[in-house]
CSV table of C-alpha atoms and ligand atoms in Angstrom, one decimal:
chain,number,residue,atom,x,y,z
J,1,MET,CA,4.9,0.9,-1.0
J,2,GLU,CA,2.4,2.5,-3.1
J,3,SER,CA,1.5,0.5,-6.5
J,4,ILE,CA,1.0,2.6,-9.6
J,5,TRP,CA,-2.7,1.9,-9.5
J,6,GLN,CA,-2.9,3.4,-6.0
J,7,ALA,CA,-1.0,6.4,-6.8
J,8,THR,CA,-3.3,7.1,-10.0
J,9,SER,CA,-6.6,6.5,-9.0
J,10,GLY,CA,-9.1,6.7,-6.0
J,11,LEU,CA,-11.9,4.1,-4.7
J,12,PRO,CA,-15.3,4.6,-3.4
J,13,GLN,CA,-15.8,4.0,0.3
J,14,PHE,CA,-18.5,1.9,1.7
J,15,PRO,CA,-19.9,1.5,5.4
J,16,SER,CA,-19.4,-1.5,7.7
J,17,LEU,CA,-21.9,-4.0,8.2
J,18,VAL,CA,-24.6,-3.1,11.0
J,19,GLY,CA,-27.2,-5.2,11.5
J,20,ASP,CA,-28.4,-8.6,9.8
J,21,LEU,CA,-29.1,-9.1,5.8
J,22,GLN,CA,-30.7,-11.6,4.0
J,23,LYS,CA,-29.4,-12.0,0.6
J,24,ASP,CA,-29.4,-14.5,-2.5
J,25,VAL,CA,-25.6,-14.5,-2.6
J,26,VAL,CA,-22.7,-13.1,-0.1
J,27,VAL,CA,-19.4,-12.9,-1.6
J,28,VAL,CA,-16.4,-12.6,0.9
J,29,GLY,CA,-13.7,-10.6,-0.4
J,30,GLY,CA,-13.9,-7.1,-2.1
J,31,GLY,CA,-11.0,-7.6,-4.6
J,32,ILE,CA,-11.2,-8.0,-8.3
J,33,THR,CA,-12.6,-11.5,-8.0
J,34,GLY,CA,-15.4,-10.6,-5.2
J,35,ILE,CA,-16.8,-7.3,-7.1
J,36,LEU,CA,-16.7,-9.0,-10.4
J,37,THR,CA,-18.6,-12.1,-9.3
J,38,ALA,CA,-21.1,-9.6,-7.4
J,39,ALA,CA,-21.6,-7.4,-10.9
J,40,ARG,CA,-22.2,-10.6,-12.8
J,41,LEU,CA,-24.7,-11.9,-10.4
J,42,ARG,CA,-26.3,-8.6,-10.3
J,43,GLN,CA,-26.6,-8.9,-14.1
J,44,ALA,CA,-28.1,-12.3,-13.6
J,45,GLY,CA,-30.9,-11.0,-11.4
J,46,LEU,CA,-29.5,-11.9,-7.8
J,47,ASP,CA,-29.4,-9.8,-4.8
J,48,ALA,CA,-25.5,-10.0,-3.6
J,49,ALA,CA,-23.4,-8.4,-0.9
J,50,VAL,CA,-19.7,-8.0,-0.7
J,51,LEU,CA,-18.3,-8.1,2.8
J,52,GLU,CA,-14.4,-6.9,3.0
J,53,ARG,CA,-12.0,-6.9,5.6
J,54,GLU,CA,-10.3,-3.8,5.1
J,55,THR,CA,-11.2,-1.5,1.9
J,56,ILE,CA,-12.1,-3.0,-1.8
J,57,ALA,CA,-9.0,-3.7,-3.9
J,58,SER,CA,-6.7,-3.5,-0.5
J,59,GLY,CA,-5.5,-7.0,-0.9
J,60,VAL,CA,-3.5,-8.5,-3.5
J,61,THR,CA,-5.6,-6.6,-6.5
J,62,LYS,CA,-3.8,-3.4,-5.9
J,63,GLY,CA,-0.5,-5.2,-6.8
J,64,THR,CA,-1.1,-6.9,-9.9
J,65,THR,CA,0.4,-5.8,-13.2
J,66,ALA,CA,-3.1,-6.0,-14.8
J,67,LYS,CA,-2.5,-8.3,-17.8
J,68,ILE,CA,-6.0,-9.1,-19.3
J,69,THR,CA,-4.7,-12.3,-21.4
J,70,SER,CA,-5.2,-16.0,-22.0
J,71,GLN,CA,-1.2,-16.5,-22.1
J,72,HIS,CA,-0.3,-17.9,-19.0
J,73,GLY,CA,3.4,-18.4,-19.5
J,74,LEU,CA,4.0,-21.7,-21.2
J,75,ILE,CA,0.7,-23.9,-20.3
J,76,TYR,CA,-1.4,-25.2,-23.1
J,77,ASP,CA,1.3,-27.7,-24.7
J,78,LYS,CA,1.3,-29.2,-20.7
J,79,LEU,CA,-2.2,-28.8,-20.3
J,80,ILE,CA,-2.8,-30.9,-23.4
J,81,ARG,CA,-0.6,-33.7,-22.2
J,82,ARG,CA,-1.8,-33.7,-18.5
J,83,LEU,CA,-5.3,-33.4,-18.9
J,84,GLY,CA,-6.1,-34.2,-22.6
J,85,ARG,CA,-7.6,-31.9,-25.0
J,86,GLU,CA,-11.0,-31.4,-23.5
J,87,GLY,CA,-9.6,-30.0,-20.2
J,88,ALA,CA,-6.9,-27.7,-22.2
J,89,LEU,CA,-9.6,-26.3,-24.4
J,90,GLN,CA,-12.1,-25.7,-21.1
J,91,TYR,CA,-8.9,-23.8,-19.8
J,92,ALA,CA,-8.3,-21.9,-22.8
J,93,HIS,CA,-12.0,-21.0,-23.4
J,94,ALA,CA,-12.6,-19.7,-20.3
J,95,ASN,CA,-9.4,-17.4,-20.3
J,96,GLN,CA,-9.8,-16.0,-23.9
J,97,ARG,CA,-13.8,-15.5,-23.1
J,98,ALA,CA,-12.7,-13.4,-20.0
J,99,ILE,CA,-11.2,-10.8,-22.3
J,100,ASP,CA,-14.3,-10.5,-24.4
J,101,ALA,CA,-16.1,-10.1,-21.0
J,102,TYR,CA,-13.7,-7.2,-19.7
J,103,TRP,CA,-14.8,-5.1,-23.0
J,104,GLU,CA,-18.4,-6.1,-22.6
J,105,LEU,CA,-18.6,-5.0,-18.9
J,106,ALA,CA,-16.5,-1.8,-19.5
J,107,ALA,CA,-18.8,-0.8,-22.3
J,108,GLU,CA,-22.2,-1.7,-20.6
J,109,ASN,CA,-21.3,0.4,-17.3
J,110,GLY,CA,-19.4,3.1,-19.5
J,111,ILE,CA,-16.2,2.5,-17.5
J,112,ARG,CA,-13.1,4.3,-18.6
J,113,CYS,CA,-10.1,2.5,-17.3
J,114,GLY,CA,-7.4,2.6,-20.0
J,115,LEU,CA,-8.5,-0.7,-21.2
J,116,GLU,CA,-6.8,-1.2,-24.4
J,117,GLU,CA,-6.0,-4.1,-27.1
J,118,THR,CA,-2.5,-5.3,-27.0
J,119,ASP,CA,-0.4,-8.4,-27.7
J,120,ALA,CA,1.0,-10.7,-25.2
J,121,TYR,CA,4.3,-12.5,-25.5
J,122,VAL,CA,6.2,-15.3,-23.7
J,123,TYR,CA,10.0,-14.9,-24.8
J,124,SER,CA,12.8,-17.4,-25.0
J,125,THR,CA,16.4,-16.8,-24.7
J,126,ALA,CA,17.0,-20.5,-24.8
J,127,SER,CA,16.4,-22.7,-27.6
J,128,GLY,CA,13.0,-21.5,-28.5
J,129,ALA,CA,12.0,-25.0,-28.8
J,130,LYS,CA,9.3,-24.8,-25.8
J,131,THR,CA,7.9,-21.7,-27.2
J,132,GLN,CA,7.7,-23.3,-30.7
J,133,ARG,CA,5.6,-26.3,-28.9
J,134,GLU,CA,3.4,-23.8,-27.0
J,135,ALA,CA,2.7,-22.0,-30.2
J,136,ALA,CA,1.5,-25.2,-31.8
J,137,ALA,CA,-0.4,-26.3,-28.7
J,138,ALA,CA,-2.4,-23.0,-28.3
J,139,GLN,CA,-3.3,-23.0,-32.0
J,140,SER,CA,-4.4,-26.2,-31.7
J,141,LEU,CA,-7.0,-25.2,-29.2
J,142,GLY,CA,-8.0,-22.1,-31.6
J,143,LEU,CA,-6.1,-19.4,-29.5
J,144,PRO,CA,-4.6,-16.6,-31.5
J,145,ALA,CA,-1.0,-17.8,-31.1
J,146,SER,CA,2.0,-17.4,-33.6
J,147,ILE,CA,5.9,-17.4,-33.3
J,148,VAL,CA,7.7,-14.0,-33.6
J,149,THR,CA,11.6,-13.5,-33.8
J,150,LYS,CA,11.3,-9.8,-33.5
J,151,THR,CA,10.2,-8.2,-30.3
J,152,ALA,CA,10.6,-4.5,-28.8
J,153,LEU,CA,12.5,-6.2,-26.0
J,154,PRO,CA,15.6,-4.4,-24.8
J,155,PHE,CA,17.7,-7.7,-25.4
J,156,SER,CA,17.8,-10.4,-28.1
J,157,VAL,CA,15.3,-13.5,-28.1
J,158,THR,CA,15.5,-16.5,-29.8
J,159,ASN,CA,11.8,-16.4,-30.4
J,160,ALA,CA,8.6,-15.6,-28.8
J,161,VAL,CA,5.0,-16.9,-28.7
J,162,ARG,CA,2.5,-14.2,-29.4
J,163,PHE,CA,-1.1,-14.1,-28.5
J,164,ALA,CA,-2.6,-11.4,-30.5
J,165,ARG,CA,-5.6,-9.1,-29.5
J,166,GLN,CA,-5.2,-9.6,-25.6
J,167,ALA,CA,-5.7,-6.6,-23.2
J,168,GLN,CA,-4.6,-4.5,-20.4
J,169,PHE,CA,-6.2,-1.8,-18.1
J,170,HIS,CA,-6.1,0.4,-15.1
J,171,PRO,CA,-7.5,-2.1,-12.3
J,172,LEU,CA,-8.5,0.2,-10.1
J,173,GLN,CA,-10.3,2.7,-12.4
J,174,PHE,CA,-12.2,-0.2,-13.3
J,175,LEU,CA,-13.0,-1.4,-9.8
J,176,SER,CA,-14.0,2.3,-8.8
J,177,ALA,CA,-16.4,2.6,-11.6
J,178,LEU,CA,-18.0,-0.8,-11.4
J,179,SER,CA,-18.6,-0.8,-7.6
J,180,LYS,CA,-19.8,2.7,-7.0
J,181,ASP,CA,-23.5,1.5,-6.8
J,182,MET,CA,-22.8,-2.1,-5.4
J,183,GLU,CA,-23.6,-3.2,-1.8
J,184,ILE,CA,-20.5,-3.6,-0.5
J,185,TYR,CA,-19.5,-3.6,3.3
J,186,GLU,CA,-15.8,-2.4,4.3
J,187,HIS,CA,-14.1,-2.9,7.5
J,188,THR,CA,-16.2,-5.9,8.0
J,189,MET,CA,-14.5,-9.1,9.2
J,190,VAL,CA,-15.8,-12.3,8.5
J,191,THR,CA,-15.3,-14.3,11.9
J,192,ALA,CA,-17.3,-17.4,10.7
J,193,ILE,CA,-18.6,-19.2,7.5
J,194,GLY,CA,-21.5,-21.8,7.6
J,195,ARG,CA,-23.5,-23.1,4.8
J,196,GLY,CA,-25.8,-20.6,4.3
J,197,GLU,CA,-24.6,-17.9,6.5
J,198,VAL,CA,-21.8,-15.6,7.0
J,199,LEU,CA,-20.9,-14.0,10.7
J,200,THR,CA,-19.4,-10.6,11.3
J,201,PRO,CA,-18.9,-8.6,14.3
J,202,GLY,CA,-21.6,-6.4,13.2
J,203,GLY,CA,-24.2,-8.8,12.1
J,204,THR,CA,-24.9,-12.2,10.5
J,205,VAL,CA,-25.5,-12.6,6.5
J,206,ARG,CA,-27.9,-15.3,5.5
J,207,ALA,CA,-27.8,-16.3,1.9
J,208,LYS,CA,-28.6,-19.1,-0.5
J,209,ALA,CA,-25.0,-19.1,-1.7
J,210,VAL,CA,-21.7,-18.1,-0.4
J,211,VAL,CA,-18.7,-17.3,-2.3
J,212,LEU,CA,-15.3,-17.2,-0.9
J,213,ALA,CA,-13.2,-14.6,-2.7
J,214,THR,CA,-10.5,-13.8,-0.3
J,215,HIS,CA,-7.2,-14.6,-2.6
J,216,PHE,CA,-6.3,-17.6,0.0
J,217,PRO,CA,-9.5,-19.1,1.3
J,218,ILE,CA,-10.1,-18.6,4.9
J,219,VAL,CA,-11.3,-21.8,5.9
J,220,ASN,CA,-9.3,-24.8,6.1
J,221,VAL,CA,-11.6,-27.3,6.1
J,222,PRO,CA,-13.5,-28.4,3.9
J,223,GLY,CA,-11.0,-27.8,0.6
J,224,PHE,CA,-7.9,-28.5,2.6
J,225,PHE,CA,-6.4,-25.6,0.4
J,226,PHE,CA,-3.4,-25.1,2.5
J,227,LEU,CA,-2.3,-28.7,1.4
J,228,ARG,CA,-3.0,-27.9,-2.3
J,229,MET,CA,-1.1,-24.8,-3.0
J,230,HIS,CA,1.7,-22.4,-1.7
J,231,GLN,CA,2.3,-18.5,-2.3
J,232,GLU,CA,4.8,-16.6,-3.9
J,233,ARG,CA,5.8,-12.9,-4.2
J,234,SER,CA,7.1,-11.0,-7.0
J,235,TYR,CA,8.2,-7.5,-7.2
J,236,VAL,CA,7.5,-4.6,-9.6
J,237,LEU,CA,9.2,-1.5,-10.5
J,238,ALA,CA,7.6,1.6,-12.4
J,239,LEU,CA,10.3,3.4,-14.6
J,240,GLU,CA,10.3,6.5,-15.8
J,241,ASN,CA,12.4,7.6,-18.6
J,242,ALA,CA,12.3,4.1,-20.1
J,243,ALA,CA,11.1,3.6,-23.9
J,244,PRO,CA,7.5,2.2,-24.0
J,245,ILE,CA,7.6,-1.4,-25.0
J,246,GLY,CA,4.0,-1.7,-26.6
J,247,GLY,CA,3.1,-5.2,-25.5
J,248,MET,CA,3.0,-7.7,-22.4
J,249,TYR,CA,6.1,-9.6,-22.1
J,250,ILE,CA,7.1,-12.6,-20.1
J,251,GLY,CA,10.1,-14.9,-20.0
J,252,GLU,CA,9.5,-18.9,-20.4
J,253,GLU,CA,11.9,-19.1,-17.5
J,254,LYS,CA,10.6,-19.1,-13.7
J,255,ASN,CA,11.3,-15.6,-12.6
J,256,SER,CA,12.2,-14.0,-15.9
J,257,LEU,CA,11.7,-10.5,-16.3
J,258,SER,CA,8.3,-9.0,-17.2
J,259,PHE,CA,7.3,-5.8,-19.0
J,260,ARG,CA,4.3,-3.7,-19.9
J,261,ASP,CA,3.5,0.1,-20.1
J,262,ALA,CA,1.1,1.9,-17.6
J,263,GLU,CA,0.5,5.4,-17.1
J,264,GLY,CA,3.4,6.6,-18.8
J,265,CYS,CA,5.8,4.3,-17.1
J,266,LEU,CA,7.4,1.1,-17.9
J,267,LEU,CA,6.4,-1.8,-15.4
J,268,LEU,CA,9.2,-4.1,-15.0
J,269,GLY,CA,8.4,-7.3,-12.8
J,270,GLY,CA,10.3,-10.0,-11.6
J,271,ALA,CA,12.7,-11.1,-8.7
J,272,GLY,CA,10.2,-13.4,-7.1
J,273,THR,CA,10.4,-15.9,-4.1
J,274,ARG,CA,8.3,-18.3,-2.5
J,275,THR,CA,6.8,-16.2,0.1
J,276,GLY,CA,8.7,-17.0,3.6
J,277,LYS,CA,11.7,-17.5,1.8
J,278,ASN,CA,13.0,-14.1,1.3
J,279,GLN,CA,15.5,-13.8,4.3
J,280,GLU,CA,18.3,-12.3,1.8
J,281,GLY,CA,16.2,-9.5,0.6
J,282,GLY,CA,17.5,-7.4,-2.1
J,283,ASN,CA,14.7,-8.2,-4.6
J,284,PHE,CA,14.1,-4.6,-5.6
J,285,GLU,CA,17.9,-3.7,-5.8
J,286,ARG,CA,18.0,-6.6,-8.1
J,287,LEU,CA,15.3,-5.7,-10.4
J,288,ARG,CA,16.8,-1.9,-10.3
J,289,GLN,CA,20.1,-3.3,-11.8
J,290,SER,CA,18.4,-5.0,-14.3
J,291,ALA,CA,16.4,-1.7,-15.1
J,292,GLU,CA,19.9,0.4,-14.9
J,293,ILE,CA,21.0,-2.1,-17.7
J,294,PHE,CA,18.3,-2.1,-20.4
J,295,TYR,CA,17.3,1.3,-19.6
J,296,PRO,CA,20.3,3.6,-18.5
J,297,GLY,CA,19.2,6.9,-16.8
J,298,CYS,CA,15.6,5.4,-16.0
J,299,LYS,CA,13.9,6.7,-12.7
J,300,VAL,CA,12.3,4.5,-10.2
J,301,LYS,CA,9.0,6.2,-9.8
J,302,TYR,CA,6.9,3.4,-7.8
J,303,ARG,CA,7.8,0.0,-6.3
J,304,TRP,CA,5.7,-2.8,-5.0
J,305,ALA,CA,5.0,-6.7,-4.6
J,306,ALA,CA,2.3,-8.8,-5.6
J,307,GLN,CA,1.3,-12.0,-3.8
J,308,ASP,CA,0.1,-15.1,-5.7
J,309,CYS,CA,-1.2,-18.4,-4.9
J,310,MET,CA,0.4,-21.3,-6.7
J,311,PRO,CA,-1.8,-24.6,-6.9
J,312,HIS,CA,0.4,-27.7,-7.1
J,313,ASP,CA,-1.4,-28.7,-10.4
J,314,GLN,CA,-1.2,-25.4,-12.0
J,315,ILE,CA,-4.8,-24.7,-12.5
J,316,PRO,CA,-7.0,-22.6,-10.5
J,317,LEU,CA,-9.5,-23.8,-8.1
J,318,ILE,CA,-13.3,-22.4,-8.7
J,319,GLY,CA,-16.4,-23.9,-8.1
J,320,PRO,CA,-18.2,-25.7,-4.9
J,321,ILE,CA,-15.7,-26.1,-2.3
J,322,SER,CA,-17.2,-29.5,-1.2
J,323,GLU,CA,-19.8,-32.0,-1.9
J,324,LYS,CA,-20.7,-31.6,1.6
J,325,TRP,CA,-20.9,-27.8,1.3
J,326,PRO,CA,-22.4,-27.3,-2.3
J,327,ASN,CA,-23.9,-23.8,-1.7
J,328,VAL,CA,-20.1,-22.5,-0.6
J,329,TYR,CA,-18.1,-21.5,-3.7
J,330,VAL,CA,-14.6,-20.8,-3.8
J,331,ALA,CA,-12.2,-18.8,-6.6
J,332,THR,CA,-8.5,-19.2,-5.7
J,333,GLY,CA,-4.9,-20.3,-7.1
J,334,PHE,CA,-4.7,-17.9,-10.0
J,335,GLN,CA,-0.9,-18.1,-10.2
J,336,LYS,CA,0.1,-14.8,-11.7
J,337,TRP,CA,-2.9,-14.4,-13.8
J,338,GLY,CA,-5.2,-13.1,-11.6
J,339,MET,CA,-7.5,-10.3,-13.4
J,340,THR,CA,-8.1,-12.7,-16.1
J,341,THR,CA,-9.0,-15.6,-14.0
J,342,ALA,CA,-10.9,-13.5,-12.1
J,343,MET,CA,-13.2,-12.9,-14.8
J,344,ALA,CA,-13.4,-16.2,-15.7
J,345,ALA,CA,-14.2,-17.2,-12.1
J,346,ALA,CA,-17.0,-14.7,-11.9
J,347,GLU,CA,-18.5,-16.1,-15.3
J,348,ILE,CA,-18.3,-19.8,-13.9
J,349,LEU,CA,-19.4,-19.0,-10.5
J,350,THR,CA,-22.3,-16.9,-11.5
J,351,ASP,CA,-23.6,-19.9,-14.2
J,352,LEU,CA,-23.3,-22.5,-11.3
J,353,ILE,CA,-24.9,-20.5,-8.7
J,354,CYS,CA,-27.7,-19.9,-11.2
J,355,GLY,CA,-28.1,-23.5,-11.9
J,356,GLN,CA,-26.9,-23.2,-15.4
J,357,GLU,CA,-24.4,-25.2,-17.2
J,358,ASN,CA,-20.8,-23.9,-17.9
J,359,ARG,CA,-18.7,-25.9,-20.3
J,360,ASP,CA,-15.4,-24.3,-19.0
J,361,ALA,CA,-16.0,-25.5,-15.2
J,362,PRO,CA,-15.1,-28.9,-15.0
J,363,VAL,CA,-11.4,-28.1,-15.4
J,364,PHE,CA,-11.3,-25.9,-12.5
J,365,SER,CA,-13.7,-27.9,-9.9
J,366,PRO,CA,-11.9,-27.7,-6.6
J,367,GLN,CA,-13.0,-31.2,-6.1
J,368,ARG,CA,-10.3,-32.6,-8.6
J,369,PHE,CA,-7.2,-34.4,-7.8
J,370,HIS,CA,-4.4,-35.3,-10.2
J,371,PRO,CA,-2.1,-37.3,-8.0
J,372,PHE,CA,0.7,-37.8,-10.2
J,373,ILE,CA,1.2,-34.0,-11.0
J,374,SER,CA,0.2,-33.1,-7.2
J,375,ALA,CA,1.9,-35.5,-5.3
J,376,PRO,CA,5.8,-34.1,-5.3
J,377,LYS,CA,4.6,-30.5,-4.6
J,378,LEU,CA,2.5,-32.2,-1.9
J,379,LEU,CA,5.5,-34.0,-0.3
J,380,LEU,CA,7.9,-30.9,-0.7
J,381,ASP,CA,5.2,-28.5,1.0
J,382,GLY,CA,4.6,-31.2,3.6
J,383,ALA,CA,8.3,-31.3,4.5
J,384,GLN,CA,8.3,-27.5,4.4
J,385,THR,CA,5.7,-27.4,7.0
J,386,VAL,CA,7.0,-30.0,9.3
J,387,TYR,CA,10.5,-28.3,9.1
J,388,SER,CA,9.1,-24.8,9.8
J,389,ILE,CA,6.5,-26.0,12.9
J,390,ALA,CA,9.9,-27.8,14.4
J,391,LYS,CA,11.8,-24.8,13.8
J,392,GLU,CA,9.5,-22.5,15.7
J,393,LYS,CA,9.6,-25.2,18.5
J,394,LEU,CA,12.9,-26.2,18.8
J,395,GLU,CA,15.0,-23.3,17.6
J,396,ILE,CA,17.1,-21.3,20.1
J,397,PRO,CA,17.7,-17.8,19.4
J,398,ARG,CA,21.3,-16.7,18.8
J,399,LYS,CA,21.1,-13.0,19.3
J,400,THR,CA,20.0,-10.9,22.2
J,401,LEU,CA,17.9,-7.9,21.8
J,402,PHE,CA,20.9,-5.3,22.3
J,403,GLU,CA,22.6,-7.3,19.1
J,404,ILE,CA,19.9,-6.4,16.8
J,405,PRO,CA,21.3,-3.6,14.4
J,406,ASN,CA,18.9,-0.9,14.1
J,407,GLY,CA,16.7,-1.2,10.8
J,408,THR,CA,17.0,-4.9,10.9
J,409,ALA,CA,15.2,-7.7,12.6
J,410,ALA,CA,15.8,-10.9,14.4
J,411,VAL,CA,14.2,-13.6,16.8
J,412,VAL,CA,15.1,-13.2,20.6
J,413,LYS,CA,13.9,-14.8,23.7
J,414,VAL,CA,12.5,-12.2,26.3
J,415,GLU,CA,11.9,-13.8,29.7
J,416,GLY,CA,11.7,-17.4,28.1
J,417,GLU,CA,9.6,-16.5,25.4
J,418,LYS,CA,10.5,-16.2,21.7
J,419,TYR,CA,9.7,-12.8,19.9
J,420,GLY,CA,10.5,-11.4,16.4
J,421,VAL,CA,12.1,-8.0,16.7
J,422,TYR,CA,12.2,-5.2,14.4
J,423,LYS,CA,14.4,-2.5,15.4
J,424,THR,CA,13.4,0.7,13.4
J,425,PRO,CA,16.3,3.0,11.8
J,426,ASP,CA,16.0,5.2,14.9
J,427,GLY,CA,16.1,2.4,17.5
J,428,GLY,CA,12.1,1.9,18.1
J,429,ALA,CA,11.5,-1.9,18.6
J,430,TYR,CA,8.3,-3.7,17.6
J,431,PHE,CA,8.0,-7.0,19.1
J,432,VAL,CA,5.5,-9.8,17.5
J,433,THR,CA,5.2,-13.5,17.9
J,434,VAL,CA,6.9,-15.4,15.2
J,435,ARG,CA,4.4,-18.3,15.4
J,436,CYS,CA,2.0,-18.1,12.5
J,437,PRO,CA,-1.6,-17.9,13.8
J,438,HIS,CA,-2.9,-20.2,10.9
J,439,LEU,CA,-1.1,-23.5,11.8
J,440,GLY,CA,1.7,-22.7,13.6
J,441,CYS,CA,4.7,-22.6,11.4
J,442,ARG,CA,7.7,-20.3,12.0
J,443,LEU,CA,7.4,-16.8,10.3
J,444,GLU,CA,10.6,-15.6,8.8
J,445,TRP,CA,11.7,-11.8,8.4
J,446,ASN,CA,11.5,-10.2,4.8
J,447,PRO,CA,13.9,-7.6,4.6
J,448,ALA,CA,12.6,-6.3,1.3
J,449,GLU,CA,9.4,-5.3,2.7
J,450,LEU,CA,10.0,-5.1,6.3
J,451,SER,CA,7.5,-8.1,7.2
J,452,TRP,CA,7.2,-11.2,8.6
J,453,ASP,CA,6.1,-14.0,6.1
J,454,CYS,CA,5.1,-17.6,6.6
J,455,PRO,CA,6.9,-20.2,4.3
J,456,CYS,CA,4.3,-22.6,4.8
J,457,HIS,CA,1.1,-21.1,3.1
J,458,GLY,CA,2.1,-17.8,2.6
J,459,SER,CA,0.5,-15.7,5.5
J,460,ARG,CA,2.3,-12.3,6.0
J,461,PHE,CA,2.3,-9.5,8.6
J,462,ASP,CA,3.9,-6.3,8.6
J,463,TYR,CA,6.7,-5.3,11.5
J,464,THR,CA,3.9,-4.2,13.8
J,465,GLY,CA,2.3,-7.3,13.5
J,466,LYS,CA,-0.8,-6.6,11.4
J,467,LEU,CA,-2.2,-8.9,8.8
J,468,LEU,CA,-1.2,-8.2,5.2
J,469,ASN,CA,-2.2,-11.6,3.8
J,470,ASP,CA,-4.3,-14.6,4.3
J,471,PRO,CA,-4.9,-17.4,5.0
J,472,ALA,CA,-4.1,-16.4,8.6
J,473,GLN,CA,-6.8,-14.2,10.2
J,474,THR,CA,-5.5,-12.7,13.0
J,475,GLU,CA,-2.7,-10.4,14.0
J,476,ILE,CA,0.3,-11.7,15.7
J,477,GLY,CA,-0.4,-11.3,19.4
J,478,PHE,CA,2.1,-9.7,21.3
J,479,GLN,CA,3.2,-6.1,20.3
J,480,MET,CA,5.3,-3.8,22.0
J,481,GLU,CA,6.5,-0.4,21.0
J,482,LYS,CA,9.6,1.1,22.9
J,483,LYS,CA,12.6,3.2,22.7
J,484,GLN,CA,15.9,1.9,23.8
L,501,LIG,FE1,-0.1,-21.5,7.4
L,501,LIG,FE2,1.3,-19.9,8.0
L,501,LIG,S1,0.2,-19.6,6.6
L,501,LIG,S2,1.1,-21.7,8.9
């Protein structure tokens, strides 16, 4: 499933790493966060290289809706109540500053990527009280917020919080131009990370600092990120023959529809689920039905899905991974706001690595812990993990191989071993192990995307067993293709 960005932009190619390197900084991960961080480090006079397992922007970056905004749903009222004014100010300033930083970087590098100013809205179809509170909270932090009652949405709303002068762009055009003369190694899998070195099959990179920009960090300890966040998927349609909307919209409720224009299409997003909890499928179809209601006669030109890391306390984790590993930095947990937070992370990490103070860094510190906010979600995620590991060990498959209809998947037992099997429409069968190689949870079939997804921490694999999303780092073992 190709996103509108992939369909409308090429990307430069880079060699694999062969031999050892000595750098100031090595960045692991060639998505928007890794490339922005390396670009900022280079501006600061440091020698940085980027290592990417596949090709640049081939992970979650290609699936973004590419909104650049400090408006992250309804968050500021909550942040002020939870963290106090100073923490909320740091969050607001880092993200509002990120918008300016995109304009600066695009101008400095002569990048043409459809970067344009537009307003962002969170709409309410309920009482409108939460949006009112959010507008007041955001205004009190100096953000350009106001309440409106008229929008360009194809349905009526009670009101909406508008953030003026936010931005949208074409992320792959931006990355294509920014990355072309950077030192990047593609098809370079990192196999181990230490305090001052990164190992790959082609060579070792030694550096004064290491940045992990792999969406979900690929080290379990230190950091324990698998205990601090889960992953979610959301779905996007690019619609032709739908009236332009002229802004970026999202609803106040979880799983509300989102809207923005791009490349002559209207992007309609929603129908999200926790990764690994999509056994029913039908996400694209539900979105298409909404599209048909609001834009009769529209046509789906592209469709794709995005994956987001959701920290328990709803604040990204950006900074040194641990007191014990002060020269290893991480940027993760961007929720649904990856483009903006990636730039915020690039600025914070560059300052920290250069030994400069960054006034916004404390609120994002990975070493924080907010027990009252995090504990309920920690317990829920822990229960999910225990259930899923038990299911992997104890569940007895009910179907035999021959009972699986073509075009569907199930878990079966073959010669005493459990396998996930996907049967193609023409009767070919692909076998994978359903034990997640990350920490052993049971993978679940996702019929919307023909993938095996982990409900614990969000690793994903296609039906042939190829790794699609971290934190797992290996394919899912036994694979076999055969015709019946
Ligand atoms: Fe952690 Fe699967 S992603 S067990």
